[in-house]
PDB file of C-alpha atoms and ligand atoms in Angstrom:
ATOM      1  CA  UNK A   1     -65.412 -38.252  53.521  1.00  0.00           C
ATOM      2  CA  UNK A   2     -63.454 -37.646  50.327  1.00  0.00           C
ATOM      3  CA  UNK A   3     -60.852 -40.124  51.512  1.00  0.00           C
ATOM      4  CA  UNK A   4     -63.487 -42.728  52.155  1.00  0.00           C
ATOM      5  CA  UNK A   5     -65.049 -42.258  48.749  1.00  0.00           C
ATOM      6  CA  UNK A   6     -61.628 -42.537  47.101  1.00  0.00           C
ATOM      7  CA  UNK A   7     -60.802 -45.696  49.057  1.00  0.00           C
ATOM      8  CA  UNK A   8     -63.786 -47.450  47.518  1.00  0.00           C
ATOM      9  CA  UNK A   9     -62.178 -47.149  44.100  1.00  0.00           C
ATOM     10  CA  UNK A  10     -59.418 -49.626  44.903  1.00  0.00           C
ATOM     11  CA  UNK A  11     -59.149 -53.119  46.287  1.00  0.00           C
ATOM     12  CA  UNK A  12     -57.512 -52.704  49.668  1.00  0.00           C
ATOM     13  CA  UNK A  13     -55.015 -55.365  50.697  1.00  0.00           C
ATOM     14  CA  UNK A  14     -53.882 -55.791  54.298  1.00  0.00           C
ATOM     15  CA  UNK A  15     -51.527 -58.353  55.758  1.00  0.00           C
ATOM     16  CA  UNK A  16     -53.304 -59.518  58.923  1.00  0.00           C
ATOM     17  CA  UNK A  17     -50.395 -61.591  60.084  1.00  0.00           C
ATOM     18  CA  UNK A  18     -46.884 -61.756  58.713  1.00  0.00           C
ATOM     19  CA  UNK A  19     -45.758 -65.348  58.312  1.00  0.00           C
ATOM     20  CA  UNK A  20     -42.360 -66.857  59.005  1.00  0.00           C
ATOM     21  CA  UNK A  21     -40.349 -70.004  58.501  1.00  0.00           C
ATOM     22  CA  UNK A  22     -37.071 -70.936  60.116  1.00  0.00           C
ATOM     23  CA  UNK A  23     -35.132 -73.869  61.478  1.00  0.00           C
ATOM     24  CA  UNK A  24     -34.991 -73.831  65.278  1.00  0.00           C
ATOM     25  CA  UNK A  25     -31.690 -75.389  66.375  1.00  0.00           C
ATOM     26  CA  UNK A  26     -33.332 -76.240  69.733  1.00  0.00           C
ATOM     27  CA  UNK A  27     -35.721 -78.649  67.998  1.00  0.00           C
ATOM     28  CA  UNK A  28     -34.449 -82.150  68.544  1.00  0.00           C
ATOM     29  CA  UNK A  29     -36.237 -83.685  65.560  1.00  0.00           C
ATOM     30  CA  UNK A  30     -35.712 -82.698  61.937  1.00  0.00           C
ATOM     31  CA  UNK A  31     -38.295 -79.928  61.556  1.00  0.00           C
ATOM     32  CA  UNK A  32     -39.109 -76.397  60.413  1.00  0.00           C
ATOM     33  CA  UNK A  33     -41.024 -73.759  62.346  1.00  0.00           C
ATOM     34  CA  UNK A  34     -43.555 -72.065  60.066  1.00  0.00           C
ATOM     35  CA  UNK A  35     -46.775 -70.140  59.930  1.00  0.00           C
ATOM     36  CA  UNK A  36     -48.232 -68.461  56.888  1.00  0.00           C
ATOM     37  CA  UNK A  37     -48.800 -64.872  55.937  1.00  0.00           C
ATOM     38  CA  UNK A  38     -52.542 -64.246  56.268  1.00  0.00           C
ATOM     39  CA  UNK A  39     -54.005 -61.588  54.000  1.00  0.00           C
ATOM     40  CA  UNK A  40     -57.280 -59.696  53.888  1.00  0.00           C
ATOM     41  CA  UNK A  41     -58.471 -58.273  50.594  1.00  0.00           C
ATOM     42  CA  UNK A  42     -61.197 -55.702  51.113  1.00  0.00           C
ATOM     43  CA  UNK A  43     -62.496 -55.792  47.596  1.00  0.00           C
ATOM     44  CA  UNK A  44     -64.708 -53.123  46.128  1.00  0.00           C
ATOM     45  CA  UNK A  45     -68.421 -53.490  46.885  1.00  0.00           C
ATOM     46  CA  UNK A  46     -67.701 -55.289  50.156  1.00  0.00           C
ATOM     47  CA  UNK A  47     -66.150 -58.223  48.353  1.00  0.00           C
ATOM     48  CA  UNK A  48     -64.021 -59.420  51.265  1.00  0.00           C
ATOM     49  CA  UNK A  49     -61.530 -62.214  50.700  1.00  0.00           C
ATOM     50  CA  UNK A  50     -59.248 -63.886  53.221  1.00  0.00           C
ATOM     51  CA  UNK A  51     -56.176 -65.680  51.903  1.00  0.00           C
ATOM     52  CA  UNK A  52     -54.403 -68.406  53.918  1.00  0.00           C
ATOM     53  CA  UNK A  53     -55.947 -68.878  57.356  1.00  0.00           C
ATOM     54  CA  UNK A  54     -52.958 -70.020  59.459  1.00  0.00           C
ATOM     55  CA  UNK A  55     -52.846 -73.051  61.755  1.00  0.00           C
ATOM     56  CA  UNK A  56     -55.881 -74.343  63.680  1.00  0.00           C
ATOM     57  CA  UNK A  57     -54.298 -72.864  66.835  1.00  0.00           C
ATOM     58  CA  UNK A  58     -54.526 -69.291  65.504  1.00  0.00           C
ATOM     59  CA  UNK A  59     -58.273 -68.709  65.564  1.00  0.00           C
ATOM     60  CA  UNK A  60     -58.105 -65.848  68.086  1.00  0.00           C
ATOM     61  CA  UNK A  61     -55.318 -64.083  66.202  1.00  0.00           C
ATOM     62  CA  UNK A  62     -57.420 -64.060  63.038  1.00  0.00           C
ATOM     63  CA  UNK A  63     -60.590 -62.884  64.765  1.00  0.00           C
ATOM     64  CA  UNK A  64     -58.672 -60.100  66.498  1.00  0.00           C
ATOM     65  CA  UNK A  65     -56.949 -58.954  63.299  1.00  0.00           C
ATOM     66  CA  UNK A  66     -60.220 -58.968  61.349  1.00  0.00           C
ATOM     67  CA  UNK A  67     -61.987 -56.959  64.053  1.00  0.00           C
ATOM     68  CA  UNK A  68     -59.307 -54.276  63.708  1.00  0.00           C
ATOM     69  CA  UNK A  69     -60.569 -53.897  60.144  1.00  0.00           C
ATOM     70  CA  UNK A  70     -64.212 -53.950  61.269  1.00  0.00           C
ATOM     71  CA  UNK A  71     -64.749 -57.321  59.624  1.00  0.00           C
ATOM     72  CA  UNK A  72     -66.689 -60.166  61.169  1.00  0.00           C
ATOM     73  CA  UNK A  73     -66.144 -63.756  59.966  1.00  0.00           C
ATOM     74  CA  UNK A  74     -69.580 -63.724  58.326  1.00  0.00           C
ATOM     75  CA  UNK A  75     -68.517 -60.703  56.228  1.00  0.00           C
ATOM     76  CA  UNK A  76     -65.964 -62.838  54.354  1.00  0.00           C
ATOM     77  CA  UNK A  77     -67.218 -63.697  50.891  1.00  0.00           C
ATOM     78  CA  UNK A  78     -64.367 -65.861  49.636  1.00  0.00           C
ATOM     79  CA  UNK A  79     -61.817 -67.980  51.477  1.00  0.00           C
ATOM     80  CA  UNK A  80     -58.666 -68.889  49.592  1.00  0.00           C
ATOM     81  CA  UNK A  81     -56.062 -71.352  50.781  1.00  0.00           C
ATOM     82  CA  UNK A  82     -53.264 -71.127  48.240  1.00  0.00           C
ATOM     83  CA  UNK A  83     -52.710 -74.832  48.943  1.00  0.00           C
ATOM     84  CA  UNK A  84     -53.855 -77.434  51.421  1.00  0.00           C
ATOM     85  CA  UNK A  85     -51.001 -77.427  53.954  1.00  0.00           C
ATOM     86  CA  UNK A  86     -52.334 -77.069  57.493  1.00  0.00           C
ATOM     87  CA  UNK A  87     -50.942 -73.589  58.147  1.00  0.00           C
ATOM     88  CA  UNK A  88     -52.765 -72.261  55.086  1.00  0.00           C
ATOM     89  CA  UNK A  89     -56.233 -73.635  55.803  1.00  0.00           C
ATOM     90  CA  UNK A  90     -56.406 -74.086  59.578  1.00  0.00           C
ATOM     91  CA  UNK A  91     -59.275 -71.675  60.191  1.00  0.00           C
ATOM     92  CA  UNK A  92     -61.369 -71.963  57.049  1.00  0.00           C
ATOM     93  CA  UNK A  93     -64.159 -73.242  59.265  1.00  0.00           C
ATOM     94  CA  UNK A  94     -64.639 -69.725  60.700  1.00  0.00           C
ATOM     95  CA  UNK A  95     -66.038 -68.560  57.380  1.00  0.00           C
ATOM     96  CA  UNK A  96     -69.125 -70.649  56.697  1.00  0.00           C
ATOM     97  CA  UNK A  97     -71.000 -67.658  55.298  1.00  0.00           C
ATOM     98  CA  UNK A  98     -68.602 -67.520  52.343  1.00  0.00           C
ATOM     99  CA  UNK A  99     -69.756 -68.022  48.783  1.00  0.00           C
ATOM    100  CA  UNK A 100     -66.770 -70.232  48.032  1.00  0.00           C
ATOM    101  CA  UNK A 101     -63.899 -71.901  49.775  1.00  0.00           C
ATOM    102  CA  UNK A 102     -61.027 -72.259  47.324  1.00  0.00           C
ATOM    103  CA  UNK A 103     -58.301 -74.647  48.486  1.00  0.00           C
ATOM    104  CA  UNK A 104     -55.662 -74.900  45.805  1.00  0.00           C
ATOM    105  CA  UNK A 105     -57.552 -75.727  42.626  1.00  0.00           C
ATOM    106  CA  UNK A 106     -60.558 -77.064  44.540  1.00  0.00           C
ATOM    107  CA  UNK A 107     -63.535 -74.653  44.599  1.00  0.00           C
ATOM    108  CA  UNK A 108     -66.488 -75.526  46.790  1.00  0.00           C
ATOM    109  CA  UNK A 109     -69.440 -74.342  48.849  1.00  0.00           C
ATOM    110  CA  UNK A 110     -70.951 -76.806  51.303  1.00  0.00           C
ATOM    111  CA  UNK A 111     -71.220 -80.069  49.361  1.00  0.00           C
ATOM    112  CA  UNK A 112     -71.118 -78.452  45.914  1.00  0.00           C
ATOM    113  CA  UNK A 113     -67.823 -78.610  44.021  1.00  0.00           C
ATOM    114  CA  UNK A 114     -67.318 -76.401  40.990  1.00  0.00           C
ATOM    115  CA  UNK A 115     -65.715 -77.944  37.958  1.00  0.00           C
ATOM    116  CA  UNK A 116     -63.303 -75.279  36.815  1.00  0.00           C
ATOM    117  CA  UNK A 117     -60.460 -76.271  34.529  1.00  0.00           C
ATOM    118  CA  UNK A 118     -57.516 -74.094  35.515  1.00  0.00           C
ATOM    119  CA  UNK A 119     -55.621 -75.326  32.452  1.00  0.00           C
ATOM    120  CA  UNK A 120     -58.074 -73.372  30.329  1.00  0.00           C
ATOM    121  CA  UNK A 121     -58.052 -70.163  32.330  1.00  0.00           C
ATOM    122  CA  UNK A 122     -58.024 -68.339  35.632  1.00  0.00           C
ATOM    123  CA  UNK A 123     -61.067 -68.388  37.895  1.00  0.00           C
ATOM    124  CA  UNK A 124     -62.418 -64.829  37.989  1.00  0.00           C
ATOM    125  CA  UNK A 125     -63.938 -63.614  41.245  1.00  0.00           C
ATOM    126  CA  UNK A 126     -64.540 -60.035  40.066  1.00  0.00           C
ATOM    127  CA  UNK A 127     -63.440 -58.128  36.977  1.00  0.00           C
ATOM    128  CA  UNK A 128     -60.122 -57.361  38.679  1.00  0.00           C
ATOM    129  CA  UNK A 129     -59.523 -60.264  41.079  1.00  0.00           C
ATOM    130  CA  UNK A 130     -58.762 -63.765  39.838  1.00  0.00           C
ATOM    131  CA  UNK A 131     -57.232 -67.066  40.868  1.00  0.00           C
ATOM    132  CA  UNK A 132     -54.359 -68.362  38.769  1.00  0.00           C
ATOM    133  CA  UNK A 133     -52.784 -71.824  38.950  1.00  0.00           C
ATOM    134  CA  UNK A 134     -49.109 -71.626  40.009  1.00  0.00           C
ATOM    135  CA  UNK A 135     -48.005 -75.217  40.633  1.00  0.00           C
ATOM    136  CA  UNK A 136     -44.623 -75.962  42.149  1.00  0.00           C
ATOM    137  CA  UNK A 137     -44.636 -75.971  45.969  1.00  0.00           C
ATOM    138  CA  UNK A 138     -47.601 -78.326  45.504  1.00  0.00           C
ATOM    139  CA  UNK A 139     -48.948 -79.360  42.135  1.00  0.00           C
ATOM    140  CA  UNK A 140     -52.265 -77.571  42.759  1.00  0.00           C
ATOM    141  CA  UNK A 141     -51.043 -74.297  44.318  1.00  0.00           C
ATOM    142  CA  UNK A 142     -52.851 -71.124  43.279  1.00  0.00           C
ATOM    143  CA  UNK A 143     -52.123 -67.394  43.377  1.00  0.00           C
ATOM    144  CA  UNK A 144     -54.635 -64.590  43.915  1.00  0.00           C
ATOM    145  CA  UNK A 145     -54.111 -61.769  41.411  1.00  0.00           C
ATOM    146  CA  UNK A 146     -55.534 -58.409  42.469  1.00  0.00           C
ATOM    147  CA  UNK A 147     -55.579 -55.373  40.195  1.00  0.00           C
ATOM    148  CA  UNK A 148     -56.181 -51.758  41.212  1.00  0.00           C
ATOM    149  CA  UNK A 149     -54.981 -51.977  44.791  1.00  0.00           C
ATOM    150  CA  UNK A 150     -53.749 -49.673  47.524  1.00  0.00           C
ATOM    151  CA  UNK A 151     -50.304 -51.326  47.286  1.00  0.00           C
ATOM    152  CA  UNK A 152     -49.589 -51.421  43.546  1.00  0.00           C
ATOM    153  CA  UNK A 153     -51.414 -51.706  40.208  1.00  0.00           C
ATOM    154  CA  UNK A 154     -51.154 -55.526  40.203  1.00  0.00           C
ATOM    155  CA  UNK A 155     -50.477 -57.633  43.302  1.00  0.00           C
ATOM    156  CA  UNK A 156     -49.944 -61.402  43.625  1.00  0.00           C
ATOM    157  CA  UNK A 157     -50.871 -63.066  46.912  1.00  0.00           C
ATOM    158  CA  UNK A 158     -48.981 -66.168  45.988  1.00  0.00           C
ATOM    159  CA  UNK A 159     -48.661 -68.518  48.963  1.00  0.00           C
ATOM    160  CA  UNK A 160     -45.499 -70.574  48.948  1.00  0.00           C
ATOM    161  CA  UNK A 161     -44.598 -69.952  45.319  1.00  0.00           C
ATOM    162  CA  UNK A 162     -42.322 -67.483  47.118  1.00  0.00           C
ATOM    163  CA  UNK A 163     -41.559 -68.266  50.768  1.00  0.00           C
ATOM    164  CA  UNK A 164     -40.191 -64.776  51.350  1.00  0.00           C
ATOM    165  CA  UNK A 165     -38.317 -62.092  49.450  1.00  0.00           C
ATOM    166  CA  UNK A 166     -34.956 -63.487  50.539  1.00  0.00           C
ATOM    167  CA  UNK A 167     -35.579 -66.754  48.687  1.00  0.00           C
ATOM    168  CA  UNK A 168     -34.950 -65.015  45.357  1.00  0.00           C
ATOM    169  CA  UNK A 169     -31.270 -64.764  46.241  1.00  0.00           C
ATOM    170  CA  UNK A 170     -31.072 -67.795  48.557  1.00  0.00           C
ATOM    171  CA  UNK A 171     -32.940 -70.543  46.731  1.00  0.00           C
ATOM    172  CA  UNK A 172     -32.335 -73.033  49.519  1.00  0.00           C
ATOM    173  CA  UNK A 173     -35.164 -71.296  51.401  1.00  0.00           C
ATOM    174  CA  UNK A 174     -37.901 -72.352  48.963  1.00  0.00           C
ATOM    175  CA  UNK A 175     -36.268 -75.537  47.691  1.00  0.00           C
ATOM    176  CA  UNK A 176     -35.162 -77.151  50.966  1.00  0.00           C
ATOM    177  CA  UNK A 177     -36.789 -75.331  53.887  1.00  0.00           C
ATOM    178  CA  UNK A 178     -40.159 -74.763  52.193  1.00  0.00           C
ATOM    179  CA  UNK A 179     -40.005 -77.826  49.976  1.00  0.00           C
ATOM    180  CA  UNK A 180     -41.203 -78.158  46.409  1.00  0.00           C
ATOM    181  CA  UNK A 181     -43.156 -80.927  44.681  1.00  0.00           C
ATOM    182  CA  UNK A 182     -41.937 -79.641  41.318  1.00  0.00           C
ATOM    183  CA  UNK A 183     -38.891 -77.347  41.404  1.00  0.00           C
ATOM    184  CA  UNK A 184     -38.995 -76.937  37.604  1.00  0.00           C
ATOM    185  CA  UNK A 185     -42.622 -75.790  37.564  1.00  0.00           C
ATOM    186  CA  UNK A 186     -42.025 -73.581  40.559  1.00  0.00           C
ATOM    187  CA  UNK A 187     -39.027 -71.873  38.934  1.00  0.00           C
ATOM    188  CA  UNK A 188     -41.069 -71.191  35.826  1.00  0.00           C
ATOM    189  CA  UNK A 189     -44.076 -69.855  37.728  1.00  0.00           C
ATOM    190  CA  UNK A 190     -41.887 -67.697  39.946  1.00  0.00           C
ATOM    191  CA  UNK A 191     -40.436 -66.070  36.840  1.00  0.00           C
ATOM    192  CA  UNK A 192     -43.832 -65.616  35.219  1.00  0.00           C
ATOM    193  CA  UNK A 193     -45.512 -64.096  38.259  1.00  0.00           C
ATOM    194  CA  UNK A 194     -42.575 -61.743  38.803  1.00  0.00           C
ATOM    195  CA  UNK A 195     -42.861 -60.612  35.197  1.00  0.00           C
ATOM    196  CA  UNK A 196     -46.593 -59.990  35.487  1.00  0.00           C
ATOM    197  CA  UNK A 197     -46.992 -58.195  38.795  1.00  0.00           C
ATOM    198  CA  UNK A 198     -45.644 -55.159  40.645  1.00  0.00           C
ATOM    199  CA  UNK A 199     -45.862 -56.473  44.182  1.00  0.00           C
ATOM    200  CA  UNK A 200     -45.784 -59.924  45.793  1.00  0.00           C
ATOM    201  CA  UNK A 201     -47.160 -61.107  49.131  1.00  0.00           C
ATOM    202  CA  UNK A 202     -45.288 -64.378  49.750  1.00  0.00           C
ATOM    203  CA  UNK A 203     -46.334 -67.388  51.828  1.00  0.00           C
ATOM    204  CA  UNK A 204     -44.102 -66.844  54.843  1.00  0.00           C
ATOM    205  CA  UNK A 205     -42.805 -63.283  54.874  1.00  0.00           C
ATOM    206  CA  UNK A 206     -43.600 -59.654  54.237  1.00  0.00           C
ATOM    207  CA  UNK A 207     -44.779 -58.180  50.947  1.00  0.00           C
ATOM    208  CA  UNK A 208     -42.211 -56.770  48.545  1.00  0.00           C
ATOM    209  CA  UNK A 209     -41.952 -54.811  45.326  1.00  0.00           C
ATOM    210  CA  UNK A 210     -40.732 -56.730  42.306  1.00  0.00           C
ATOM    211  CA  UNK A 211     -37.663 -55.112  40.805  1.00  0.00           C
ATOM    212  CA  UNK A 212     -36.270 -55.664  37.319  1.00  0.00           C
ATOM    213  CA  UNK A 213     -33.209 -57.196  38.966  1.00  0.00           C
ATOM    214  CA  UNK A 214     -35.453 -59.813  40.565  1.00  0.00           C
ATOM    215  CA  UNK A 215     -37.248 -60.433  37.273  1.00  0.00           C
ATOM    216  CA  UNK A 216     -33.952 -61.039  35.456  1.00  0.00           C
ATOM    217  CA  UNK A 217     -32.659 -63.374  38.177  1.00  0.00           C
ATOM    218  CA  UNK A 218     -35.845 -65.421  38.258  1.00  0.00           C
ATOM    219  CA  UNK A 219     -36.036 -65.639  34.472  1.00  0.00           C
ATOM    220  CA  UNK A 220     -32.445 -66.843  34.188  1.00  0.00           C
ATOM    221  CA  UNK A 221     -32.981 -69.340  37.053  1.00  0.00           C
ATOM    222  CA  UNK A 222     -35.960 -70.769  35.201  1.00  0.00           C
ATOM    223  CA  UNK A 223     -33.962 -71.075  31.988  1.00  0.00           C
ATOM    224  CA  UNK A 224     -36.408 -68.817  30.167  1.00  0.00           C
ATOM    225  CA  UNK A 225     -35.481 -66.352  27.440  1.00  0.00           C
ATOM    226  CA  UNK A 226     -36.971 -62.876  27.211  1.00  0.00           C
ATOM    227  CA  UNK A 227     -38.947 -64.177  24.212  1.00  0.00           C
ATOM    228  CA  UNK A 228     -40.440 -67.005  26.324  1.00  0.00           C
ATOM    229  CA  UNK A 229     -41.615 -64.484  28.882  1.00  0.00           C
ATOM    230  CA  UNK A 230     -43.057 -62.182  26.198  1.00  0.00           C
ATOM    231  CA  UNK A 231     -44.968 -65.127  24.751  1.00  0.00           C
ATOM    232  CA  UNK A 232     -46.314 -66.006  28.171  1.00  0.00           C
ATOM    233  CA  UNK A 233     -47.504 -62.451  28.794  1.00  0.00           C
ATOM    234  CA  UNK A 234     -49.201 -62.399  25.387  1.00  0.00           C
ATOM    235  CA  UNK A 235     -50.942 -65.711  26.040  1.00  0.00           C
ATOM    236  CA  UNK A 236     -52.150 -64.708  29.475  1.00  0.00           C
ATOM    237  CA  UNK A 237     -53.493 -61.266  28.503  1.00  0.00           C
TER     238      UNK A 237
HETATM  239 ZN1   ZN B   1     -46.582 -72.644  53.713  1.00  0.00          ZN
END
């Protein structure tokens, strides 16, 4: 009972399905095999959020994984697709009880579209969960920032801003395999997110802790000085 009471004090984050991306040499056409990392955020006060709903062929996988957490599709309050690629929004239709569907920077419910200007600020879902614009992979990609979690004080569920942990060392993974509409913006946002958060759940791999070594690498790759990063943190606080 004590454990249960304590658990309510944090936002619980669970990876329902660990994504992947790789080139299959057997494929005869130029292609990549990929499916996204699908994440459940069991927010406090039953504020359940699902992030990135895999391909339209994965309905049963999602339903099964949710049921293991005692969640029915109608219990999901917010659906977030970090961007509109088909493996990140393929099962949004399961969650028609949700208050909002957020696909990239587009926030809607039924036929009502919210006008939120992400250039002015994040979209706050609760006092410790918000949606931040992180363009790069696509120009309207977003990241879900979750404070006070079971994994770390501040977690970024960031879609394809990071494909996987390995892409910090091997940039070909996010630049060529994943693809980027704006490599410059993506480099900058990768550095900023790494500076802000303790833990990252990437678009196509397992979650990882952000080390200072990673922060330095990403900052240098983005051509940012320590002062630039400090200024960014000041502006975003
Ligand atoms: Zn993706």
